[in-house]
mmCIF file of C-alpha atoms and ligand atoms in Angstrom:
data_model
loop_
_atom_site.group_PDB
_atom_site.id
_atom_site.type_symbol
_atom_site.label_atom_id
_atom_site.label_comp_id
_atom_site.label_asym_id
_atom_site.label_seq_id
_atom_site.Cartn_x
_atom_site.Cartn_y
_atom_site.Cartn_z
ATOM 1 C CA MET A 1 -35.419 130.176 230.891
ATOM 2 C CA GLY A 2 -35.309 131.807 234.274
ATOM 3 C CA SER A 3 -31.814 130.583 235.063
ATOM 4 C CA GLY A 4 -28.815 132.902 235.110
ATOM 5 C CA THR A 5 -26.356 133.391 237.912
ATOM 6 C CA GLY A 6 -25.086 136.373 239.795
ATOM 7 C CA VAL A 7 -26.787 139.540 240.881
ATOM 8 C CA LEU A 8 -28.063 142.425 238.752
ATOM 9 C CA VAL A 9 -28.258 145.786 240.543
ATOM 10 C CA LEU A 10 -30.577 148.255 238.815
ATOM 11 C CA PHE A 11 -29.605 151.635 240.222
ATOM 12 C CA ALA A 12 -31.842 154.716 240.011
ATOM 13 C CA HIS A 13 -30.904 158.147 241.382
ATOM 14 C CA PRO A 14 -31.904 161.163 239.251
ATOM 15 C CA ALA A 15 -29.479 163.539 241.001
ATOM 16 C CA PHE A 16 -26.474 161.333 241.631
ATOM 17 C CA GLN A 17 -24.133 164.341 241.752
ATOM 18 C CA ARG A 18 -25.946 165.482 244.913
ATOM 19 C CA SER A 19 -26.159 162.036 246.530
ATOM 20 C CA ARG A 20 -24.378 161.370 249.837
ATOM 21 C CA VAL A 21 -25.614 157.925 250.763
ATOM 22 C CA ASN A 22 -26.219 156.167 247.444
ATOM 23 C CA ARG A 23 -22.884 157.525 246.255
ATOM 24 C CA VAL A 24 -21.174 155.370 248.896
ATOM 25 C CA LEU A 25 -23.623 152.437 248.706
ATOM 26 C CA SER A 26 -23.237 152.183 244.937
ATOM 27 C CA GLU A 27 -19.534 151.372 245.378
ATOM 28 C CA ALA A 28 -20.478 148.079 247.085
ATOM 29 C CA PRO A 29 -21.821 146.267 243.990
ATOM 30 C CA LYS A 30 -18.693 147.285 242.080
ATOM 31 C CA ARG A 31 -16.494 145.559 244.677
ATOM 32 C CA VAL A 32 -18.304 142.201 244.477
ATOM 33 C CA GLU A 33 -17.454 139.717 241.762
ATOM 34 C CA GLY A 34 -20.491 138.284 240.006
ATOM 35 C CA VAL A 35 -22.518 141.462 240.506
ATOM 36 C CA THR A 36 -23.516 143.662 237.556
ATOM 37 C CA PHE A 37 -24.138 147.324 238.376
ATOM 38 C CA HIS A 38 -26.455 149.055 235.915
ATOM 39 C CA ASP A 39 -27.190 152.777 236.370
ATOM 40 C CA LEU A 40 -30.554 153.429 234.705
ATOM 41 C CA TYR A 41 -30.447 157.254 234.710
ATOM 42 C CA GLU A 42 -26.953 157.146 233.245
ATOM 43 C CA ALA A 43 -27.952 154.620 230.564
ATOM 44 C CA TYR A 44 -31.236 156.315 229.705
ATOM 45 C CA PRO A 45 -31.124 160.066 230.499
ATOM 46 C CA ASP A 46 -34.111 160.531 228.141
ATOM 47 C CA PHE A 47 -36.042 157.532 229.571
ATOM 48 C CA ASP A 48 -35.534 155.811 226.226
ATOM 49 C CA ILE A 49 -35.238 152.356 227.782
ATOM 50 C CA ASP A 50 -33.883 149.577 225.558
ATOM 51 C CA VAL A 51 -36.296 146.758 226.383
ATOM 52 C CA ALA A 52 -34.342 143.978 224.639
ATOM 53 C CA THR A 53 -31.125 144.904 226.472
ATOM 54 C CA GLU A 54 -32.925 145.053 229.804
ATOM 55 C CA GLN A 55 -34.600 141.688 229.253
ATOM 56 C CA GLU A 56 -31.260 140.096 228.313
ATOM 57 C CA LEU A 57 -29.708 141.472 231.487
ATOM 58 C CA LEU A 58 -32.532 140.011 233.554
ATOM 59 C CA LEU A 59 -32.212 136.610 231.884
ATOM 60 C CA ALA A 60 -28.479 136.536 232.574
ATOM 61 C CA HIS A 61 -28.843 136.973 236.344
ATOM 62 C CA GLY A 62 -30.438 134.951 239.123
ATOM 63 C CA SER A 63 -31.172 137.841 241.488
ATOM 64 C CA VAL A 64 -32.288 141.400 240.884
ATOM 65 C CA VAL A 65 -31.743 144.347 243.230
ATOM 66 C CA LEU A 66 -33.546 147.673 242.830
ATOM 67 C CA GLN A 67 -31.268 150.258 244.503
ATOM 68 C CA HIS A 68 -32.707 153.744 244.921
ATOM 69 C CA PRO A 69 -33.543 156.583 247.289
ATOM 70 C CA PHE A 70 -37.141 156.510 248.569
ATOM 71 C CA PHE A 71 -39.085 159.167 246.650
ATOM 72 C CA TRP A 72 -42.677 159.780 247.680
ATOM 73 C CA TYR A 73 -42.893 156.370 249.354
ATOM 74 C CA SER A 74 -41.823 154.708 246.131
ATOM 75 C CA THR A 75 -39.067 154.546 243.540
ATOM 76 C CA PRO A 76 -37.679 157.354 241.374
ATOM 77 C CA ALA A 77 -39.656 157.603 238.136
ATOM 78 C CA ILE A 78 -37.314 155.675 235.847
ATOM 79 C CA LEU A 79 -37.830 152.477 237.805
ATOM 80 C CA LYS A 80 -41.557 152.716 237.210
ATOM 81 C CA GLU A 81 -40.942 153.321 233.511
ATOM 82 C CA TRP A 82 -38.569 150.336 233.517
ATOM 83 C CA GLN A 83 -41.304 148.113 235.016
ATOM 84 C CA ASP A 84 -43.912 149.389 232.573
ATOM 85 C CA LEU A 85 -41.761 148.715 229.509
ATOM 86 C CA VAL A 86 -39.539 145.761 230.392
ATOM 87 C CA LEU A 87 -41.960 143.439 232.219
ATOM 88 C CA GLU A 88 -43.923 142.581 229.103
ATOM 89 C CA HIS A 89 -46.956 140.345 228.927
ATOM 90 C CA GLY A 90 -46.001 136.982 227.443
ATOM 91 C CA TRP A 91 -42.444 137.457 228.683
ATOM 92 C CA ALA A 92 -42.568 138.356 232.369
ATOM 93 C CA TYR A 93 -46.150 137.328 233.132
ATOM 94 C CA GLY A 94 -49.188 135.744 231.509
ATOM 95 C CA SER A 95 -49.560 132.070 230.645
ATOM 96 C CA HIS A 96 -46.450 132.104 228.415
ATOM 97 C CA GLY A 97 -44.523 134.673 230.402
ATOM 98 C CA THR A 98 -42.041 132.647 232.414
ATOM 99 C CA ALA A 99 -38.721 134.467 231.883
ATOM 100 C CA LEU A 100 -38.338 135.643 235.479
ATOM 101 C CA ARG A 101 -39.671 132.608 237.311
ATOM 102 C CA GLY A 102 -37.554 131.520 240.256
ATOM 103 C CA LYS A 103 -35.431 134.662 240.375
ATOM 104 C CA THR A 104 -35.109 136.710 243.557
ATOM 105 C CA LEU A 105 -35.921 140.421 243.845
ATOM 106 C CA PHE A 106 -35.462 142.958 246.620
ATOM 107 C CA ASN A 107 -34.976 146.710 247.090
ATOM 108 C CA VAL A 108 -32.012 148.539 248.550
ATOM 109 C CA ILE A 109 -33.421 151.847 249.742
ATOM 110 C CA THR A 110 -32.241 155.006 251.451
ATOM 111 C CA THR A 111 -34.870 157.070 253.269
ATOM 112 C CA GLY A 112 -34.829 160.542 254.756
ATOM 113 C CA GLY A 113 -37.356 159.296 257.331
ATOM 114 C CA ARG A 114 -36.137 157.478 260.421
ATOM 115 C CA GLU A 115 -37.042 153.860 261.043
ATOM 116 C CA ASP A 116 -39.589 154.620 263.786
ATOM 117 C CA ALA A 117 -41.508 156.883 261.367
ATOM 118 C CA TYR A 118 -42.348 153.812 259.282
ATOM 119 C CA LYS A 119 -44.895 152.110 261.532
ATOM 120 C CA PRO A 120 -48.662 152.434 262.101
ATOM 121 C CA GLU A 121 -48.296 154.956 264.925
ATOM 122 C CA GLY A 122 -45.390 156.759 263.250
ATOM 123 C CA HIS A 123 -45.215 159.826 261.054
ATOM 124 C CA ASN A 124 -45.424 157.837 257.808
ATOM 125 C CA ARG A 125 -48.150 155.444 259.107
ATOM 126 C CA PHE A 126 -47.096 152.436 257.030
ATOM 127 C CA THR A 127 -44.192 150.035 257.240
ATOM 128 C CA MET A 128 -41.639 149.900 254.445
ATOM 129 C CA ARG A 129 -42.833 146.426 253.554
ATOM 130 C CA GLU A 130 -46.421 147.695 253.233
ATOM 131 C CA LEU A 131 -45.350 150.632 251.080
ATOM 132 C CA LEU A 132 -43.483 148.240 248.778
ATOM 133 C CA ALA A 133 -46.629 146.141 248.178
ATOM 134 C CA PRO A 134 -46.932 147.080 244.464
ATOM 135 C CA ILE A 135 -43.376 145.908 243.808
ATOM 136 C CA GLU A 136 -43.860 142.781 245.919
ATOM 137 C CA GLN A 137 -46.993 141.851 243.990
ATOM 138 C CA THR A 138 -45.321 142.656 240.653
ATOM 139 C CA ALA A 139 -42.522 140.266 241.580
ATOM 140 C CA ARG A 140 -45.031 137.597 242.647
ATOM 141 C CA LEU A 141 -47.009 137.933 239.428
ATOM 142 C CA CYS A 142 -43.764 137.300 237.545
ATOM 143 C CA GLY A 143 -43.043 134.214 239.662
ATOM 144 C CA MET A 144 -40.171 135.879 241.498
ATOM 145 C CA ARG A 145 -39.268 135.497 245.144
ATOM 146 C CA PHE A 146 -39.539 138.852 246.933
ATOM 147 C CA LEU A 147 -37.404 139.563 249.989
ATOM 148 C CA PRO A 148 -37.677 142.349 252.573
ATOM 149 C CA PRO A 149 -35.725 145.474 251.618
ATOM 150 C CA PHE A 150 -32.269 146.497 252.758
ATOM 151 C CA VAL A 151 -32.926 149.980 254.174
ATOM 152 C CA ALA A 152 -30.611 152.791 255.271
ATOM 153 C CA HIS A 153 -32.996 154.985 257.271
ATOM 154 C CA GLY A 154 -32.480 158.572 258.408
ATOM 155 C CA THR A 155 -30.121 159.777 255.705
ATOM 156 C CA HIS A 156 -30.167 163.444 256.696
ATOM 157 C CA GLY A 157 -28.421 162.944 260.010
ATOM 158 C CA MET A 158 -26.210 160.081 258.907
ATOM 159 C CA THR A 159 -22.494 160.394 259.637
ATOM 160 C CA PRO A 160 -19.865 159.371 257.051
ATOM 161 C CA GLU A 161 -18.972 156.438 259.325
ATOM 162 C CA GLU A 162 -22.581 155.255 259.413
ATOM 163 C CA ILE A 163 -22.821 155.527 255.624
ATOM 164 C CA GLU A 164 -19.621 153.482 255.240
ATOM 165 C CA ALA A 165 -21.034 150.850 257.629
ATOM 166 C CA HIS A 166 -24.160 150.546 255.470
ATOM 167 C CA GLY A 167 -21.891 150.128 252.450
ATOM 168 C CA ARG A 168 -20.041 147.242 254.116
ATOM 169 C CA ASP A 169 -23.348 145.590 255.096
ATOM 170 C CA TYR A 170 -24.618 145.952 251.527
ATOM 171 C CA GLU A 171 -21.425 144.354 250.199
ATOM 172 C CA ARG A 172 -21.785 141.452 252.632
ATOM 173 C CA LEU A 173 -25.412 140.952 251.658
ATOM 174 C CA LEU A 174 -24.586 140.935 247.931
ATOM 175 C CA GLU A 175 -21.910 138.294 248.490
ATOM 176 C CA ALA A 176 -24.341 136.181 250.502
ATOM 177 C CA ILE A 177 -27.079 136.498 247.874
ATOM 178 C CA ARG A 178 -24.602 135.566 245.124
ATOM 179 C CA ASP A 179 -23.419 132.520 247.106
ATOM 180 C CA GLY A 180 -26.925 131.392 248.121
ATOM 181 C CA LEU A 181 -26.114 131.937 251.801
ATOM 182 C CA VAL A 182 -29.156 133.996 252.804
ATOM 183 C CA ASP A 183 -31.630 132.112 254.989
ATOM 184 C CA VAL A 184 -34.665 133.205 252.984
ATOM 185 C CA GLU A 185 -37.308 131.887 255.383
ATOM 186 C CA LEU A 186 -35.703 133.621 258.327
ATOM 187 C CA ALA A 187 -35.137 136.800 256.292
ATOM 188 C CA GLN A 188 -38.885 136.998 255.635
ATOM 189 C CA THR A 189 -39.460 137.424 259.371
ATOM 190 C CA TYR A 190 -37.410 140.646 259.514
ATOM 191 C CA PRO A 191 -38.652 144.116 258.454
ATOM 192 C CA ARG A 192 -35.384 144.715 256.574
ATOM 193 C CA LEU A 193 -32.561 142.472 255.436
ATOM 194 C CA ASN A 194 -29.945 144.504 257.276
ATOM 195 C CA ALA A 195 -31.787 144.307 260.623
ATOM 196 C CA ASP A 196 -29.526 141.409 261.666
ATOM 197 C CA LEU A 197 -27.167 140.169 258.964
ATOM 198 C CA ASP A 198 -25.393 137.837 261.405
ATOM 199 C CA GLN A 199 -28.648 135.894 261.693
ATOM 200 C CA ILE A 200 -29.824 135.815 258.095
ATOM 201 C CA VAL A 201 -26.444 135.114 256.433
ATOM 202 C CA ARG A 202 -25.576 131.439 256.899
ATOM 203 C CA ARG A 203 -21.979 130.338 257.232
ATOM 204 C CA PRO A 204 -20.621 128.642 254.111
HETATM 205 C C1 FMN B 1 -38.477 164.005 245.461
HETATM 206 C C2 FMN B 1 -38.101 163.437 246.789
HETATM 207 C C3 FMN B 1 -38.997 162.648 247.474
HETATM 208 C C4 FMN B 1 -38.657 162.067 248.694
HETATM 209 N N1 FMN B 1 -39.554 161.266 249.331
HETATM 210 C C5 FMN B 1 -39.211 160.672 250.497
HETATM 211 C C6 FMN B 1 -40.129 159.781 251.133
HETATM 212 O O1 FMN B 1 -41.225 159.515 250.648
HETATM 213 N N2 FMN B 1 -39.751 159.210 252.297
HETATM 214 C C7 FMN B 1 -38.520 159.466 252.871
HETATM 215 O O2 FMN B 1 -38.240 158.898 253.933
HETATM 216 N N3 FMN B 1 -37.625 160.294 252.273
HETATM 217 C C8 FMN B 1 -37.943 160.903 251.107
HETATM 218 N N4 FMN B 1 -37.036 161.719 250.472
HETATM 219 C C9 FMN B 1 -35.660 161.841 251.026
HETATM 220 C C10 FMN B 1 -34.716 160.913 250.250
HETATM 221 O O3 FMN B 1 -35.109 159.563 250.356
HETATM 222 C C11 FMN B 1 -33.279 161.069 250.763
HETATM 223 O O4 FMN B 1 -32.891 162.404 250.502
HETATM 224 C C12 FMN B 1 -32.332 160.124 250.045
HETATM 225 O O5 FMN B 1 -32.631 158.782 250.362
HETATM 226 C C13 FMN B 1 -30.896 160.403 250.441
HETATM 227 O O6 FMN B 1 -30.024 159.574 249.668
HETATM 228 P P1 FMN B 1 -28.873 160.208 248.764
HETATM 229 O O7 FMN B 1 -27.864 160.857 249.709
HETATM 230 O O8 FMN B 1 -28.273 159.068 248.019
HETATM 231 O O9 FMN B 1 -29.506 161.215 247.861
HETATM 232 C C14 FMN B 1 -37.369 162.314 249.261
HETATM 233 C C15 FMN B 1 -36.469 163.149 248.574
HETATM 234 C C16 FMN B 1 -36.826 163.703 247.355
HETATM 235 C C17 FMN B 1 -35.830 164.583 246.641
#
């Protein structure tokens, strides 16, 4: 258990028809071979999450990405429901719960707030990494390796060119994750994975 190759992207946007940034970002996983894109609001418009299907998807992949807009310093609601239902005791955690051990997890997030708002002296007072503590600890409890998030900050003023650039960075990161080319120790020293991709993506 716990093996599986490739990357599973769990996508959550409750108003995708109004999305500017995730609309473009969500094209990146579809361009990368070995990446499965799974739209949770599309699959479960009534929140009727199929636990067995979700667990099979997790088992079949080595890395898991939670892609979503930042909503109230957290994820849209379906990702919380997904955690509550899918990460079962005796499967994901607990003395016999080893299904996710050794897998990698990180968030891909868009925020209305600018990067300098997410610091102790900033408007939002906490860093992104601090605000993601519940997800980080959930991953740890399940024996997963948690990486800093990929973040596209300041969505409201973002130009189409900037959005496209984030999409290309996301694509590059997914390829590197799939190929095991991310320097994980170095990545942990950055606030976000896309702070300096040239540094954290090793050459093949
Ligand atoms: C319900 C709701 C809550 C939000 N909460 C936050 C927040 O806590 N922090 C933040 O920076 N932006 C927040 N925003 C702004 C969204 O993150 C932003 O609109 C979104 O990332 C833009 O991506 P999109 O074009 O794909 O919709 C919130 C937006 C909504 C609708």
